[in-house]
GROMACS .gro file of C-alpha atoms in nm:
model
  325
    1UNK     CA    1  13.103  13.303   1.686
    2UNK     CA    2  12.839  13.111   1.881
    3UNK     CA    3  12.501  13.279   1.912
    4UNK     CA    4  12.380  13.327   2.268
    5UNK     CA    5  12.025  13.202   2.300
    6UNK     CA    6  11.779  13.359   2.544
    7UNK     CA    7  11.506  13.150   2.704
    8UNK     CA    8  11.219  13.218   2.941
    9UNK     CA    9  11.239  13.041   3.277
   10UNK     CA   10  10.917  13.017   3.478
   11UNK     CA   11  10.918  12.909   3.843
   12UNK     CA   12  10.635  12.730   4.016
   13UNK     CA   13  10.454  12.768   4.249
   14UNK     CA   14  10.568  13.134   4.276
   15UNK     CA   15  10.497  13.224   3.912
   16UNK     CA   16  10.822  13.422   3.892
   17UNK     CA   17  10.962  13.458   3.539
   18UNK     CA   18  11.315  13.553   3.433
   19UNK     CA   19  11.538  13.529   3.128
   20UNK     CA   20  11.791  13.249   3.102
   21UNK     CA   21  12.092  13.226   2.874
   22UNK     CA   22  12.248  12.933   2.690
   23UNK     CA   23  12.589  13.044   2.818
   24UNK     CA   24  12.499  13.069   3.188
   25UNK     CA   25  12.358  12.832   3.444
   26UNK     CA   26  11.996  12.881   3.541
   27UNK     CA   27  12.108  12.965   3.894
   28UNK     CA   28  12.353  13.234   3.783
   29UNK     CA   29  12.092  13.393   3.555
   30UNK     CA   30  11.846  13.400   3.844
   31UNK     CA   31  12.092  13.544   4.096
   32UNK     CA   32  12.196  13.818   3.853
   33UNK     CA   33  11.842  13.957   3.855
   34UNK     CA   34  11.793  13.918   4.231
   35UNK     CA   35  11.598  13.593   4.225
   36UNK     CA   36  11.730  13.372   4.505
   37UNK     CA   37  11.678  13.012   4.397
   38UNK     CA   38  11.756  12.752   4.661
   39UNK     CA   39  12.125  12.654   4.642
   40UNK     CA   40  12.430  12.576   4.849
   41UNK     CA   41  12.759  12.442   4.709
   42UNK     CA   42  12.720  12.558   4.343
   43UNK     CA   43  12.937  12.264   4.231
   44UNK     CA   44  12.662  12.010   4.162
   45UNK     CA   45  12.759  11.799   4.463
   46UNK     CA   46  12.507  11.872   4.738
   47UNK     CA   47  12.186  11.850   4.533
   48UNK     CA   48  12.015  12.136   4.719
   49UNK     CA   49  11.942  12.321   4.393
   50UNK     CA   50  11.761  12.025   4.235
   51UNK     CA   51  11.450  12.139   4.045
   52UNK     CA   52  11.175  11.941   3.878
   53UNK     CA   53  11.118  12.018   3.509
   54UNK     CA   54  10.743  12.068   3.459
   55UNK     CA   55  10.745  12.194   3.099
   56UNK     CA   56  11.016  12.210   2.834
   57UNK     CA   57  10.910  12.418   2.531
   58UNK     CA   58  10.550  12.343   2.621
   59UNK     CA   59  10.596  11.967   2.658
   60UNK     CA   60  10.531  11.794   2.991
   61UNK     CA   61  10.827  11.598   3.123
   62UNK     CA   62  10.714  11.350   3.390
   63UNK     CA   63  10.978  11.324   3.662
   64UNK     CA   64  11.270  11.497   3.488
   65UNK     CA   65  11.498  11.696   3.720
   66UNK     CA   66  11.799  11.921   3.682
   67UNK     CA   67  12.052  12.103   3.899
   68UNK     CA   68  12.009  12.475   3.850
   69UNK     CA   69  12.375  12.537   3.941
   70UNK     CA   70  12.487  12.320   3.646
   71UNK     CA   71  12.212  12.331   3.383
   72UNK     CA   72  12.218  12.588   3.102
   73UNK     CA   73  11.884  12.621   2.922
   74UNK     CA   74  11.849  12.531   2.555
   75UNK     CA   75  11.476  12.614   2.544
   76UNK     CA   76  11.199  12.775   2.749
   77UNK     CA   77  11.147  12.592   3.080
   78UNK     CA   78  10.893  12.574   3.359
   79UNK     CA   79  11.049  12.449   3.682
   80UNK     CA   80  10.922  12.357   4.025
   81UNK     CA   81  11.190  12.528   4.233
   82UNK     CA   82  11.211  12.706   4.567
   83UNK     CA   83  11.246  13.082   4.545
   84UNK     CA   84  11.314  13.298   4.851
   85UNK     CA   85  11.189  13.658   4.826
   86UNK     CA   86  11.333  13.714   5.178
   87UNK     CA   87  11.675  13.738   5.013
   88UNK     CA   88  11.577  13.979   4.735
   89UNK     CA   89  11.683  14.290   4.928
   90UNK     CA   90  12.013  14.145   5.050
   91UNK     CA   91  12.299  14.235   4.819
   92UNK     CA   92  12.618  14.038   4.774
   93UNK     CA   93  12.918  14.267   4.820
   94UNK     CA   94  13.295  14.238   4.800
   95UNK     CA   95  13.477  14.420   5.078
   96UNK     CA   96  13.807  14.430   5.269
   97UNK     CA   97  13.808  14.282   5.618
   98UNK     CA   98  14.067  14.288   5.894
   99UNK     CA   99  14.121  14.025   6.160
  100UNK     CA  100  13.979  14.185   6.474
  101UNK     CA  101  14.044  13.897   6.715
  102UNK     CA  102  14.168  13.538   6.717
  103UNK     CA  103  14.051  13.270   6.958
  104UNK     CA  104  14.226  12.934   6.966
  105UNK     CA  105  13.941  12.707   7.073
  106UNK     CA  106  14.163  12.397   7.054
  107UNK     CA  107  14.464  12.273   6.863
  108UNK     CA  108  14.246  12.225   6.555
  109UNK     CA  109  13.979  12.496   6.587
  110UNK     CA  110  14.016  12.873   6.550
  111UNK     CA  111  13.747  13.141   6.576
  112UNK     CA  112  13.817  13.464   6.391
  113UNK     CA  113  13.628  13.788   6.426
  114UNK     CA  114  13.660  14.005   6.116
  115UNK     CA  115  13.571  14.373   6.099
  116UNK     CA  116  13.460  14.549   5.784
  117UNK     CA  117  13.482  14.923   5.710
  118UNK     CA  118  13.169  15.116   5.817
  119UNK     CA  119  13.101  15.208   5.452
  120UNK     CA  120  13.075  14.838   5.359
  121UNK     CA  121  12.767  14.745   5.561
  122UNK     CA  122  12.744  14.367   5.555
  123UNK     CA  123  12.380  14.263   5.573
  124UNK     CA  124  12.282  13.895   5.579
  125UNK     CA  125  12.039  13.642   5.716
  126UNK     CA  126  12.183  13.420   5.994
  127UNK     CA  127  12.272  13.085   5.837
  128UNK     CA  128  12.422  13.226   5.518
  129UNK     CA  129  12.789  13.194   5.422
  130UNK     CA  130  13.057  13.405   5.256
  131UNK     CA  131  13.365  13.349   5.043
  132UNK     CA  132  13.690  13.439   5.218
  133UNK     CA  133  13.982  13.540   4.996
  134UNK     CA  134  14.340  13.548   5.122
  135UNK     CA  135  14.667  13.541   4.930
  136UNK     CA  136  14.508  13.414   4.610
  137UNK     CA  137  14.295  13.145   4.776
  138UNK     CA  138  13.917  13.155   4.814
  139UNK     CA  139  13.707  12.929   5.036
  140UNK     CA  140  13.349  12.936   5.164
  141UNK     CA  141  13.273  12.968   5.537
  142UNK     CA  142  12.944  12.985   5.723
  143UNK     CA  143  12.888  13.300   5.926
  144UNK     CA  144  12.860  13.223   6.300
  145UNK     CA  145  12.740  13.566   6.413
  146UNK     CA  146  12.439  13.789   6.351
  147UNK     CA  147  12.433  14.135   6.189
  148UNK     CA  148  12.557  14.399   6.432
  149UNK     CA  149  12.639  14.768   6.456
  150UNK     CA  150  13.014  14.698   6.481
  151UNK     CA  151  13.002  14.543   6.131
  152UNK     CA  152  13.193  14.237   6.251
  153UNK     CA  153  13.166  13.877   6.134
  154UNK     CA  154  13.254  13.560   6.324
  155UNK     CA  155  13.396  13.261   6.134
  156UNK     CA  156  13.498  12.914   6.257
  157UNK     CA  157  13.795  12.726   6.110
  158UNK     CA  158  13.890  12.361   6.147
  159UNK     CA  159  14.242  12.250   6.064
  160UNK     CA  160  14.236  12.047   5.743
  161UNK     CA  161  14.541  11.839   5.654
  162UNK     CA  162  14.673  11.974   5.325
  163UNK     CA  163  14.406  12.246   5.309
  164UNK     CA  164  14.552  12.558   5.148
  165UNK     CA  165  14.338  12.809   5.337
  166UNK     CA  166  14.361  12.606   5.657
  167UNK     CA  167  14.742  12.614   5.644
  168UNK     CA  168  14.741  12.993   5.609
  169UNK     CA  169  14.493  13.048   5.893
  170UNK     CA  170  14.680  12.815   6.129
  171UNK     CA  171  15.030  12.933   6.025
  172UNK     CA  172  14.920  13.144   6.226
  173UNK     CA  173  14.729  13.441   6.094
  174UNK     CA  174  14.779  13.768   6.286
  175UNK     CA  175  14.546  14.036   6.416
  176UNK     CA  176  14.488  14.322   6.169
  177UNK     CA  177  14.572  14.095   5.876
  178UNK     CA  178  14.385  14.221   5.570
  179UNK     CA  179  14.153  13.975   5.393
  180UNK     CA  180  13.866  14.005   5.149
  181UNK     CA  181  13.510  13.878   5.186
  182UNK     CA  182  13.242  13.826   4.925
  183UNK     CA  183  12.888  13.764   5.035
  184UNK     CA  184  12.650  13.687   5.177
  185UNK     CA  185  12.567  13.375   4.980
  186UNK     CA  186  12.342  13.073   5.001
  187UNK     CA  187  11.980  13.010   5.095
  188UNK     CA  188  12.033  12.849   5.435
  189UNK     CA  189  11.841  13.054   5.691
  190UNK     CA  190  11.556  13.020   5.942
  191UNK     CA  191  11.221  12.999   5.762
  192UNK     CA  192  10.974  12.976   6.051
  193UNK     CA  193  10.700  12.822   5.836
  194UNK     CA  194  10.587  12.563   6.090
  195UNK     CA  195  10.467  12.559   6.451
  196UNK     CA  196  10.628  12.237   6.577
  197UNK     CA  197  10.980  12.162   6.705
  198UNK     CA  198  11.290  12.320   6.549
  199UNK     CA  199  11.567  12.061   6.511
  200UNK     CA  200  11.923  12.173   6.440
  201UNK     CA  201  12.175  11.907   6.333
  202UNK     CA  202  12.544  11.988   6.286
  203UNK     CA  203  12.877  11.815   6.246
  204UNK     CA  204  13.209  11.988   6.309
  205UNK     CA  205  13.214  12.357   6.228
  206UNK     CA  206  12.869  12.310   6.079
  207UNK     CA  207  12.774  12.447   6.420
  208UNK     CA  208  12.861  12.797   6.293
  209UNK     CA  209  12.533  12.874   6.108
  210UNK     CA  210  12.336  12.697   6.381
  211UNK     CA  211  12.491  12.933   6.635
  212UNK     CA  212  12.397  13.229   6.417
  213UNK     CA  213  12.035  13.123   6.371
  214UNK     CA  214  11.976  13.046   6.739
  215UNK     CA  215  12.152  13.367   6.847
  216UNK     CA  216  11.906  13.560   6.631
  217UNK     CA  217  11.607  13.372   6.776
  218UNK     CA  218  11.732  13.449   7.129
  219UNK     CA  219  11.798  13.816   7.048
  220UNK     CA  220  11.453  13.862   6.895
  221UNK     CA  221  11.286  13.657   7.171
  222UNK     CA  222  11.134  13.444   6.895
  223UNK     CA  223  11.124  13.140   7.121
  224UNK     CA  224  10.776  12.993   7.119
  225UNK     CA  225  10.874  12.649   6.984
  226UNK     CA  226  11.085  12.363   7.128
  227UNK     CA  227  11.445  12.380   7.002
  228UNK     CA  228  11.660  12.066   6.980
  229UNK     CA  229  12.030  12.100   6.899
  230UNK     CA  230  12.229  11.792   6.795
  231UNK     CA  231  12.602  11.850   6.744
  232UNK     CA  232  12.823  11.563   6.634
  233UNK     CA  233  13.202  11.528   6.630
  234UNK     CA  234  13.472  11.262   6.614
  235UNK     CA  235  13.647  11.375   6.933
  236UNK     CA  236  13.535  11.567   7.241
  237UNK     CA  237  13.788  11.851   7.198
  238UNK     CA  238  13.603  11.958   6.883
  239UNK     CA  239  13.299  12.075   7.083
  240UNK     CA  240  13.458  12.419   7.094
  241UNK     CA  241  13.146  12.622   7.179
  242UNK     CA  242  13.004  12.422   7.470
  243UNK     CA  243  12.971  12.731   7.695
  244UNK     CA  244  12.731  12.886   7.444
  245UNK     CA  245  12.514  12.573   7.445
  246UNK     CA  246  12.519  12.559   7.824
  247UNK     CA  247  12.419  12.923   7.851
  248UNK     CA  248  12.123  12.873   7.615
  249UNK     CA  249  11.999  12.564   7.796
  250UNK     CA  250  12.027  12.736   8.136
  251UNK     CA  251  11.835  13.042   8.016
  252UNK     CA  252  11.563  12.855   7.829
  253UNK     CA  253  11.433  12.515   7.935
  254UNK     CA  254  11.292  12.448   7.587
  255UNK     CA  255  11.641  12.463   7.427
  256UNK     CA  256  11.780  12.112   7.455
  257UNK     CA  257  12.139  12.052   7.334
  258UNK     CA  258  12.286  11.706   7.272
  259UNK     CA  259  12.657  11.646   7.208
  260UNK     CA  260  12.719  11.323   7.017
  261UNK     CA  261  13.052  11.148   6.956
  262UNK     CA  262  13.059  10.912   6.659
  263UNK     CA  263  13.285  10.671   6.852
  264UNK     CA  264  13.344  10.601   7.221
  265UNK     CA  265  13.622  10.796   7.390
  266UNK     CA  266  13.787  10.766   7.731
  267UNK     CA  267  13.625  10.994   7.992
  268UNK     CA  268  13.334  11.073   7.762
  269UNK     CA  269  12.999  11.030   7.933
  270UNK     CA  270  12.776  11.187   7.670
  271UNK     CA  271  12.598  11.041   7.368
  272UNK     CA  272  12.773  10.798   7.136
  273UNK     CA  273  12.658  10.748   6.778
  274UNK     CA  274  12.608  10.934   6.455
  275UNK     CA  275  12.429  11.259   6.520
  276UNK     CA  276  12.139  11.186   6.283
  277UNK     CA  277  12.080  10.850   6.452
  278UNK     CA  278  12.062  11.023   6.790
  279UNK     CA  279  11.772  11.236   6.664
  280UNK     CA  280  11.584  10.921   6.561
  281UNK     CA  281  11.664  10.747   6.891
  282UNK     CA  282  11.516  11.037   7.088
  283UNK     CA  283  11.189  11.013   6.895
  284UNK     CA  284  11.166  11.392   6.874
  285UNK     CA  285  10.823  11.488   6.742
  286UNK     CA  286  10.839  11.553   6.369
  287UNK     CA  287  10.481  11.677   6.355
  288UNK     CA  288  10.494  12.022   6.193
  289UNK     CA  289  10.870  12.029   6.262
  290UNK     CA  290  11.151  12.204   6.075
  291UNK     CA  291  11.502  12.061   6.047
  292UNK     CA  292  11.817  12.263   5.975
  293UNK     CA  293  12.125  12.051   5.903
  294UNK     CA  294  12.480  12.169   5.833
  295UNK     CA  295  12.799  11.971   5.797
  296UNK     CA  296  12.923  11.679   5.591
  297UNK     CA  297  12.720  11.583   5.287
  298UNK     CA  298  12.711  11.223   5.410
  299UNK     CA  299  12.543  11.330   5.734
  300UNK     CA  300  12.296  11.552   5.552
  301UNK     CA  301  12.191  11.284   5.304
  302UNK     CA  302  12.153  11.027   5.582
  303UNK     CA  303  11.963  11.267   5.810
  304UNK     CA  304  11.719  11.365   5.537
  305UNK     CA  305  11.649  11.003   5.444
  306UNK     CA  306  11.600  10.895   5.807
  307UNK     CA  307  11.383  11.187   5.911
  308UNK     CA  308  11.161  11.189   5.603
  309UNK     CA  309  11.110  10.814   5.650
  310UNK     CA  310  11.017  10.885   6.013
  311UNK     CA  311  10.747  11.134   5.912
  312UNK     CA  312  10.915  11.471   5.849
  313UNK     CA  313  10.772  11.678   5.565
  314UNK     CA  314  11.042  11.665   5.294
  315UNK     CA  315  11.002  12.037   5.225
  316UNK     CA  316  11.077  12.115   5.592
  317UNK     CA  317  11.434  11.983   5.573
  318UNK     CA  318  11.680  12.266   5.507
  319UNK     CA  319  12.052  12.203   5.467
  320UNK     CA  320  12.393  12.344   5.387
  321UNK     CA  321  12.652  12.083   5.294
  322UNK     CA  322  13.023  12.136   5.349
  323UNK     CA  323  13.192  12.023   5.026
  324UNK     CA  324  13.568  11.961   5.014
  325UNK     CA  325  13.759  12.201   4.791
   0.00000   0.00000   0.00000
């Protein structure tokens, strides 16, 4: 029988301390005691949970880094890692959910509204995601709505060739179908730590958490900063929520949406180019700005590199990568 070793994990700059285990990842140990370390995919792919190792059993370790979602401690560690006390009071729950409504946005995009029982109050921060479970399959989806009294949740689905969950949703799924949700999860939410422009960048259904965050800002009238929305897709029919963007821009002149196609298309008169390049082309002020990016990992990595090189504070780039599963 293998002995389970316990080790002290100290986080900087917060000073938070918790107990790690040699049989669990650092992230899982933290989440179990309500400490929300920055993370996204939990598979080691996106790199969001990367932490710098400051001390290992009292020894300084230069530029050593680890992924908290993969690393299991073998000694006491001091890490430089983001910790979000805003999430401490939000509990992850597992609950049944029924399909309340189905909206076919296009041939390849469906919006579902799920309703949960009143006893299973689903509290979350706009931008977070959940795991959807249906007929033995589980997949992660960003929440596109904000908390509400009806206890409903909006999710966006894109048809994926060969995708097991995608095939079931598009087969098609019916109203009142019973599903299961587990969440909320993730550390993607609006931080409001700066005073400059807020830049949202999304590809595909990465628009879902962007919609949630902006909807919350609009509802709370927390609109004292310029808001730039860049949404990229491969074809124009994938801009399924254009009316929402139009409504925002008509109500508030400081909300500026840009739709960007990666390649030219007949009868398309909007922007052409990768969405992250469009942000650079527009020379949006990065002084005291915050960037929130959601979508493909390739877009996120490129956007972060470009924007940091252009002057964005690296710690002001927040992201949630969609990882194939």
